[in-house]
mmCIF file of C-alpha atoms and ligand atoms in Angstrom:
data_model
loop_
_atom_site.group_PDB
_atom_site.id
_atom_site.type_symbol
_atom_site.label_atom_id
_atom_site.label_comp_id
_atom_site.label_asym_id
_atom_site.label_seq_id
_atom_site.Cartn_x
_atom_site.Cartn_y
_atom_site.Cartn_z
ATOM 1 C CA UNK A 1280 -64.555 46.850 18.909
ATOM 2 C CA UNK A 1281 -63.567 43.833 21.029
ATOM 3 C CA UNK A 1282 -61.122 41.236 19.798
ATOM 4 C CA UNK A 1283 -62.562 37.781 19.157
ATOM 5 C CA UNK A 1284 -60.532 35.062 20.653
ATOM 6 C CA UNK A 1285 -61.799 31.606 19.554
ATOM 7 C CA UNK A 1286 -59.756 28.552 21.118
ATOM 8 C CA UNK A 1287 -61.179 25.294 22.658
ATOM 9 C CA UNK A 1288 -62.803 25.938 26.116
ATOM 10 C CA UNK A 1289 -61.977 22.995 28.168
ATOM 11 C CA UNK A 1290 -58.036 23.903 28.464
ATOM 12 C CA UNK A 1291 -56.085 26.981 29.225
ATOM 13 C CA UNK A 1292 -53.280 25.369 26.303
ATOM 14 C CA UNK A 1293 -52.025 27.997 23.557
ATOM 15 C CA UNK A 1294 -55.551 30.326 24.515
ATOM 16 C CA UNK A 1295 -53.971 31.413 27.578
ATOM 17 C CA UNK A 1296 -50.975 32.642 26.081
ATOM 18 C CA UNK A 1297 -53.103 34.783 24.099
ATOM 19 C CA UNK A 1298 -55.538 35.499 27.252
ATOM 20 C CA UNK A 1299 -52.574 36.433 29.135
ATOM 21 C CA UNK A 1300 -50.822 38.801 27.177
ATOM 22 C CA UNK A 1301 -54.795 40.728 26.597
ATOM 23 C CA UNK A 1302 -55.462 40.571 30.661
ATOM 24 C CA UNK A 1303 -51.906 42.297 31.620
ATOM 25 C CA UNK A 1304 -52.574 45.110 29.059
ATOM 26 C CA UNK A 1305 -56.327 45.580 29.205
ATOM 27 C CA UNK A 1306 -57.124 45.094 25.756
ATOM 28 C CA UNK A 1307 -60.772 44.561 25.008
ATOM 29 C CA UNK A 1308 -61.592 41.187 23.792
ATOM 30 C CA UNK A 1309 -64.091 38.188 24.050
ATOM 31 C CA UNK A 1310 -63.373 34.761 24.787
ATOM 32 C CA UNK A 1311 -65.810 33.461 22.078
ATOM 33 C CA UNK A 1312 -65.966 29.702 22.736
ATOM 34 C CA UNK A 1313 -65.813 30.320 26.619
ATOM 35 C CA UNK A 1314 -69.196 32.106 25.967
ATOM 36 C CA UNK A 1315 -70.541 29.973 23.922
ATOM 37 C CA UNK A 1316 -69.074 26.688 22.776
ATOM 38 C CA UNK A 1317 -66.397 23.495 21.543
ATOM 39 C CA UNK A 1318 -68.926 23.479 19.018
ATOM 40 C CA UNK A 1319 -69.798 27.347 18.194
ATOM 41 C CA UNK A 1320 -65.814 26.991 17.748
ATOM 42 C CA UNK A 1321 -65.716 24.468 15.174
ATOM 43 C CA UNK A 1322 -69.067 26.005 12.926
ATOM 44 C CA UNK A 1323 -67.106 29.031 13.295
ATOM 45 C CA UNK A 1324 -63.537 27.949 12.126
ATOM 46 C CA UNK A 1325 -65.949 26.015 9.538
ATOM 47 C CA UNK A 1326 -67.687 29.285 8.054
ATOM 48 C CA UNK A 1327 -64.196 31.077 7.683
ATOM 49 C CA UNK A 1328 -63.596 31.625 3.609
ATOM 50 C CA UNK A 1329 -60.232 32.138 1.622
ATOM 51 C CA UNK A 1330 -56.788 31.740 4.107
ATOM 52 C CA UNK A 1331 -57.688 30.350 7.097
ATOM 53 C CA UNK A 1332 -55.901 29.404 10.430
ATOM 54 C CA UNK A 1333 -54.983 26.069 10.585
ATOM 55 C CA UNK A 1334 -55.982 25.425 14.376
ATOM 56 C CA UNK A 1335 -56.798 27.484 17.239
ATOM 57 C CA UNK A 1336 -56.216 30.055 18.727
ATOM 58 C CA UNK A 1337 -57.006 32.543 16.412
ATOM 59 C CA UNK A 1338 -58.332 35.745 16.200
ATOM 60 C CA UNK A 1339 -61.172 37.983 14.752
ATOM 61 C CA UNK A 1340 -60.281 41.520 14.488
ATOM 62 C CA UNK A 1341 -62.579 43.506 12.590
ATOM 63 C CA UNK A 1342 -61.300 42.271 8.697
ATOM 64 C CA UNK A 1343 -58.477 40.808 10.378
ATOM 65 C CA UNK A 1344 -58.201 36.717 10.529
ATOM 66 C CA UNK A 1345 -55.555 35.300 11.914
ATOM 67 C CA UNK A 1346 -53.923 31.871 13.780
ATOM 68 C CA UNK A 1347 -50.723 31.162 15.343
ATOM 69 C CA UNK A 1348 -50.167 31.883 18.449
ATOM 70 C CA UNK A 1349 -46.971 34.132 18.561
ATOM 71 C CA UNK A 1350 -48.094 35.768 15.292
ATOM 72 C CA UNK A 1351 -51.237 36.845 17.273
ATOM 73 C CA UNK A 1352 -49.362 37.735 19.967
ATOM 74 C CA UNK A 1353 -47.146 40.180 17.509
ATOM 75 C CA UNK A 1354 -49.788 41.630 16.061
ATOM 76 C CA UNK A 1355 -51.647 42.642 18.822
ATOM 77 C CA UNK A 1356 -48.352 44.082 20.270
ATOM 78 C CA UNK A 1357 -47.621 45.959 17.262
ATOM 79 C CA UNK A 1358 -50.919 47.435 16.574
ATOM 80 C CA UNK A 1359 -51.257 48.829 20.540
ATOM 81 C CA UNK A 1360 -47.801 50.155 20.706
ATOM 82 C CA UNK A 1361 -46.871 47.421 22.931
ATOM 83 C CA UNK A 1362 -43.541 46.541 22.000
ATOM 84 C CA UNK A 1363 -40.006 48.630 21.922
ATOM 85 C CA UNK A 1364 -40.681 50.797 19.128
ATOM 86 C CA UNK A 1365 -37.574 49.760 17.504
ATOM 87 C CA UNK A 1366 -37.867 47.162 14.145
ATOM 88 C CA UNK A 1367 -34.733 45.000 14.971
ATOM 89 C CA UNK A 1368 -35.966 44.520 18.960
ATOM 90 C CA UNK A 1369 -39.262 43.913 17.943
ATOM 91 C CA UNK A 1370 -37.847 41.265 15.363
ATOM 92 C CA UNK A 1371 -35.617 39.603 18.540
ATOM 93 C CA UNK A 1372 -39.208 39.512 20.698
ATOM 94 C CA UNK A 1373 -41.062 37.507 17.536
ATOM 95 C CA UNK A 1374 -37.640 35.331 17.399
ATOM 96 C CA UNK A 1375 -38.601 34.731 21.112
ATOM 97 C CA UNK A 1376 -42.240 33.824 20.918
ATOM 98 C CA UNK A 1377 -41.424 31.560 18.268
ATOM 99 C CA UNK A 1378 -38.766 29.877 20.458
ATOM 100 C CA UNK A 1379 -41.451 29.595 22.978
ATOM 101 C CA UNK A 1380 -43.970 28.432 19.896
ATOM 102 C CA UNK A 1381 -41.238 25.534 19.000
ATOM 103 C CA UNK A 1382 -40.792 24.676 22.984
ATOM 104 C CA UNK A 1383 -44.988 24.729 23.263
ATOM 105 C CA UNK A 1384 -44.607 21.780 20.845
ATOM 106 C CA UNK A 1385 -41.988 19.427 22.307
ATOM 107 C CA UNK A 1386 -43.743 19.808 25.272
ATOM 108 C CA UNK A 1387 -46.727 18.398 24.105
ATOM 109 C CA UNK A 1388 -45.294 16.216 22.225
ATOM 110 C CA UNK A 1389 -44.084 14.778 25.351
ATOM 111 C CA UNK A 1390 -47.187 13.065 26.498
ATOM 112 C CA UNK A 1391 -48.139 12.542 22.672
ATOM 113 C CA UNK A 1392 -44.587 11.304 21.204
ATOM 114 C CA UNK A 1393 -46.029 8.914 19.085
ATOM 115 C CA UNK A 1394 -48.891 10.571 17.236
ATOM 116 C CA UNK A 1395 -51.861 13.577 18.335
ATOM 117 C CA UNK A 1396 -54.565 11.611 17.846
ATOM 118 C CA UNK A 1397 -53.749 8.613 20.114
ATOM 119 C CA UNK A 1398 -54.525 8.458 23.584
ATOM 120 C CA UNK A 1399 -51.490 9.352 26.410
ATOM 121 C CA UNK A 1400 -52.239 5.641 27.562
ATOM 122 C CA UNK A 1401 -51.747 4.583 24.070
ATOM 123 C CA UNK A 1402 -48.062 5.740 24.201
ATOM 124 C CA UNK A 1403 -47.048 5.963 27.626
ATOM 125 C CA UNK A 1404 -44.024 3.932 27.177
ATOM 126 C CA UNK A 1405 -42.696 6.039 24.060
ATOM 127 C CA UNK A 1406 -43.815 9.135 26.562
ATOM 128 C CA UNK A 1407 -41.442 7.609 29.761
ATOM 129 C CA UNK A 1408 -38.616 7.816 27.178
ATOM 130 C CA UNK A 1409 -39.341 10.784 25.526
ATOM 131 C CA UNK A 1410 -39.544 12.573 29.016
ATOM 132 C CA UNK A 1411 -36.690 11.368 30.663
ATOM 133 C CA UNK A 1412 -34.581 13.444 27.214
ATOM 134 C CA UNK A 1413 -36.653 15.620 27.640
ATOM 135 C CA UNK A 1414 -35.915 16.493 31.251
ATOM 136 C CA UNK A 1415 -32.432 16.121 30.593
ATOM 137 C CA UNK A 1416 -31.766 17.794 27.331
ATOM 138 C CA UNK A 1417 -34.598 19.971 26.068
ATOM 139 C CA UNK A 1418 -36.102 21.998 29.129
ATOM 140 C CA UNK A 1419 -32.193 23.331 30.262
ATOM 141 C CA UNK A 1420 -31.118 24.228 26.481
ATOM 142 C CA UNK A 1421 -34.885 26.254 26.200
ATOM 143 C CA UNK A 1422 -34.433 27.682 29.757
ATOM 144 C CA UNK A 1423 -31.334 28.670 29.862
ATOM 145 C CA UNK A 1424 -31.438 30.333 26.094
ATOM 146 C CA UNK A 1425 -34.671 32.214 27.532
ATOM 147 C CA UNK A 1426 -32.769 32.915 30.936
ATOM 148 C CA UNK A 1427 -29.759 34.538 28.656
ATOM 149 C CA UNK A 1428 -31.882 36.682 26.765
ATOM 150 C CA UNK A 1429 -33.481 38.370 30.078
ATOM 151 C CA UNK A 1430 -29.867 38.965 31.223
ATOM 152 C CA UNK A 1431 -29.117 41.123 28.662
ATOM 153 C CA UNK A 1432 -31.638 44.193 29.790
ATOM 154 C CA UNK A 1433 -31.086 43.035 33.730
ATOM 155 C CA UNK A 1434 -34.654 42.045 33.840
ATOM 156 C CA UNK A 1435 -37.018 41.746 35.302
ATOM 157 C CA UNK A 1436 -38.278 41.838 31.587
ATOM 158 C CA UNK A 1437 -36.956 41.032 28.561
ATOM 159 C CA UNK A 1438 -36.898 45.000 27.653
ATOM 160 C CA UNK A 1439 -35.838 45.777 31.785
ATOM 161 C CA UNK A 1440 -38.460 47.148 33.418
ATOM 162 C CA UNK A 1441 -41.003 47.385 30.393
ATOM 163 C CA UNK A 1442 -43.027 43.591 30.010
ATOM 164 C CA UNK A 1443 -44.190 42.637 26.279
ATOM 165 C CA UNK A 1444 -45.860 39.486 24.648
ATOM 166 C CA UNK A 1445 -42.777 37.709 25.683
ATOM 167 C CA UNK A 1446 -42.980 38.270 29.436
ATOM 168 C CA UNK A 1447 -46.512 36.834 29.852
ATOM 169 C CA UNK A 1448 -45.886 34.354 27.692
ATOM 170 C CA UNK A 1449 -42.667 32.990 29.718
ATOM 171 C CA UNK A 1450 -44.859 33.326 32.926
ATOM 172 C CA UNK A 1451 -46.851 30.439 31.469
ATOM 173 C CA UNK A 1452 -44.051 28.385 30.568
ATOM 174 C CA UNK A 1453 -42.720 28.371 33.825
ATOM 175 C CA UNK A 1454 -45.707 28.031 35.859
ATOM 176 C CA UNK A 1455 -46.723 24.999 32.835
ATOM 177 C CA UNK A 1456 -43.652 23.365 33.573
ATOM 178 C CA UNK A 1457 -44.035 23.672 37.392
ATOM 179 C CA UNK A 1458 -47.399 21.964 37.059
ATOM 180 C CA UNK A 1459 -45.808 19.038 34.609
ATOM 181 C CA UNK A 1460 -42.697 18.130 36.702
ATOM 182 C CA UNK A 1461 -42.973 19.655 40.566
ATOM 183 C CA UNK A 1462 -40.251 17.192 41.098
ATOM 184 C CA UNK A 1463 -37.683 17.993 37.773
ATOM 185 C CA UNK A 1464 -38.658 22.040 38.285
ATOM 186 C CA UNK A 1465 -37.815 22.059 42.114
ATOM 187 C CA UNK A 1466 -34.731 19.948 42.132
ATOM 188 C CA UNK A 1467 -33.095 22.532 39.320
ATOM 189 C CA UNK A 1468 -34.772 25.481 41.333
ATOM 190 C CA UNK A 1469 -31.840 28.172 41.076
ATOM 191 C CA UNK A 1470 -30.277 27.018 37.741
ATOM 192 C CA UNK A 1471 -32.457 30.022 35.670
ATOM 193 C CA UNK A 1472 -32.729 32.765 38.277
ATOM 194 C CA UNK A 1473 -33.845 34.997 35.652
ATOM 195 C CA UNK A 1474 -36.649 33.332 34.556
ATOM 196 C CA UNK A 1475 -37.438 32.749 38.242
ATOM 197 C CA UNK A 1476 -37.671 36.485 38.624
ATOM 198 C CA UNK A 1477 -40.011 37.155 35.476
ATOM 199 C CA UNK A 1478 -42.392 34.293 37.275
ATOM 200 C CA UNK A 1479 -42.407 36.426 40.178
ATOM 201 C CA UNK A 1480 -42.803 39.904 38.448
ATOM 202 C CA UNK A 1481 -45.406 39.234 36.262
ATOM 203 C CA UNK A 1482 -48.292 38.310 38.248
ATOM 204 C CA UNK A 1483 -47.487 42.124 39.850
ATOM 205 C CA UNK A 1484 -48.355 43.754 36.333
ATOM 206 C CA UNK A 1485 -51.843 44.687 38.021
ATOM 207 C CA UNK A 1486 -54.337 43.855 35.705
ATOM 208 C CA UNK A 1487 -53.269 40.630 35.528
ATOM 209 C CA UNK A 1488 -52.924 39.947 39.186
ATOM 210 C CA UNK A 1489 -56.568 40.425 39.332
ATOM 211 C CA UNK A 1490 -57.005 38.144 36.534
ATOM 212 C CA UNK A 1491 -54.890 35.474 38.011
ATOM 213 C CA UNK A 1492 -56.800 35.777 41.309
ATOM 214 C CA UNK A 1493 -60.129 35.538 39.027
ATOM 215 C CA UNK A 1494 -62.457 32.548 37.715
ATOM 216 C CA UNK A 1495 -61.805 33.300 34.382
ATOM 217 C CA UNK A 1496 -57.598 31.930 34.867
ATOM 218 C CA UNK A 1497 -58.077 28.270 33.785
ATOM 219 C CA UNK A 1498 -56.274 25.394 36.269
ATOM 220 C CA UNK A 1499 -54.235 23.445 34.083
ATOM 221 C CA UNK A 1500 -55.139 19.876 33.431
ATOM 222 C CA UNK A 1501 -54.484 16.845 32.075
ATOM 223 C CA UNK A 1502 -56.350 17.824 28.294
ATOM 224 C CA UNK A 1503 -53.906 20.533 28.018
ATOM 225 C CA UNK A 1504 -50.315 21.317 26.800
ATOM 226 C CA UNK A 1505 -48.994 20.761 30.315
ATOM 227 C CA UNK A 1506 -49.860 17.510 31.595
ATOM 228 C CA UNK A 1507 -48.837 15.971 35.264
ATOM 229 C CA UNK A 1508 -48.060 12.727 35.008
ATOM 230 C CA UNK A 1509 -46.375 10.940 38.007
ATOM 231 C CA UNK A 1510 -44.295 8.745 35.975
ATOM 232 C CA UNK A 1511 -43.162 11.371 33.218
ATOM 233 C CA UNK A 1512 -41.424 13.516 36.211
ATOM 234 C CA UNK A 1513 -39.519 10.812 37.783
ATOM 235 C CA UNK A 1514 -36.135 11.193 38.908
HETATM 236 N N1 LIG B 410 -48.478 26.499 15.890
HETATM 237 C C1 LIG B 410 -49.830 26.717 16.299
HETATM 238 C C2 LIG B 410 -50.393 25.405 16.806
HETATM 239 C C3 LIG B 410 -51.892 25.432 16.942
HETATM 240 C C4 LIG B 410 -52.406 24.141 17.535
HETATM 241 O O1 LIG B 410 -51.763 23.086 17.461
HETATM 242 N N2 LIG B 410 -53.585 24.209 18.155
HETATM 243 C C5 LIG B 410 -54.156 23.043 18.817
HETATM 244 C C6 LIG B 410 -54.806 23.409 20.124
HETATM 245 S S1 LIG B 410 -53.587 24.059 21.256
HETATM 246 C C7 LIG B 410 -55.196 22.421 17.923
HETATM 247 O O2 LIG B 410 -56.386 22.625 18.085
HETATM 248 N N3 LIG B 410 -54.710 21.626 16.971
HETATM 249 C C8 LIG B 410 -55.542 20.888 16.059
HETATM 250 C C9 LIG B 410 -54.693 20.076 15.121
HETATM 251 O O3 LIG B 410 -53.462 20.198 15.168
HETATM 252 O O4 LIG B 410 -55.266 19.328 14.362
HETATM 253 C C10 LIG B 410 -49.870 27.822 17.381
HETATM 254 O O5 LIG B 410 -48.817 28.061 18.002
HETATM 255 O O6 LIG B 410 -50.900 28.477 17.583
#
């Protein structure tokens, strides 16, 4: 039976992560609001009894309900055999996607420092300062921790030559960030080879290069996690 991904439409955001991971290892699943709707998405999250996810993305799995992103993203992995087989490695790649879960939200909290639910114009001063740290604190110390981690198997994977959740998901990161700050990302080219080399190996997983050449891969845009604005990249 297909997996049911349900996550806003407009924007590749947290979705894609999901999409991603689904595309490179050809698991069967539909991309419910795509198909349908913003607003098939909300009378769906609305008809959902007992625990329910808190936002989108989330999944439907046959009796099996469940939001977060990187917990998704585990449990997909785990139930297809996708990860390393062993408990404490498996553990390490969750510790990862949650790093990348906590590094999801400073980055969008970036454009929106102030509060969700105002407009980026309502806060673009707060946002100038919040980016400049940003650039200069927060992207190296995620980066580099990520670019560590890939060292230890030689890459070009986090397990070597055998991708996981993890791999697709740091593809998006980098590419997000490349989008956000061209300026920032191509001045510090060289600084995270590693990660450089992931960004390069995973489109070549060949599912997903067919994917990424497809319709279906969303452009970013300025709705989404990763924003580009001018002033937020300066140098
Ligand atoms: N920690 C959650 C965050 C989920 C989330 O913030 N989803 C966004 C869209 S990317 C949303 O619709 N949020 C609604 C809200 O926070 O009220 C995850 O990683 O999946």
């Amino acid at each position: 039976m297909s997996i049911e991904l349900w996550y806003w439409p407009q924007i590749p955001g947290r979705g894609e992560f999901v999409r991603l991971f689904c595309e490179a290892f050809q698991l069967d699943y539909t991309d419910m609001a795509r198909e349908q709707s913003a607003d098939a998405l909300v009378e769906h999250m609305h008809s959902l009894e007992g625990i329910r996810p808190f936002a989108p993305p989330y999944i439907v799995d046959d009796e099996v309900v469940i939001g977060q992103t990187a917990l998704i993203l585990q449990y997909l992995s785990d139930k297809e055999g996708l990860g390393s087989g062993e408990m404490e490695i498996d553990l390490q790649l969750f510790q990862l996607q949650l790093d990348i879960a906590d590094f999801v939200e400073e980055i969008h909290s970036v454009h929106h420092p102030v509060a969700n639910e105002l407009y980026y114009a309502d806060q673009m001063e707060a946002a100038f300062e919040k980016a400049a740290h940003f650039r200069g604190q927060r992207i190296p110390k995620y980066l580099i921790h990520f670019d560590n981690a890939l060292a230890a198997n030689g890459g070009p994977f986090m397990l070597g030559q055998q991708p996981t959740h993890v791999d697709t998901s740091l593809f998006q990161i980098m590419e997000g960030l490349d989008y956000m700050f061209p300026n920032y990302m191509k001045e510090m080219q060289g600084t995270w080879v590693n990660l450089e080399g992931l960004q390069g190996a995973v489109p070549e997983i060949e599912p997903l290069a067919d994917y990424l050449a497809s319709e279906r891969r969303m452009e970013f845009n300025e709705d989404g996690i990763f924003r580009h604005y001018e002033e937020l990249d300066e140098q």
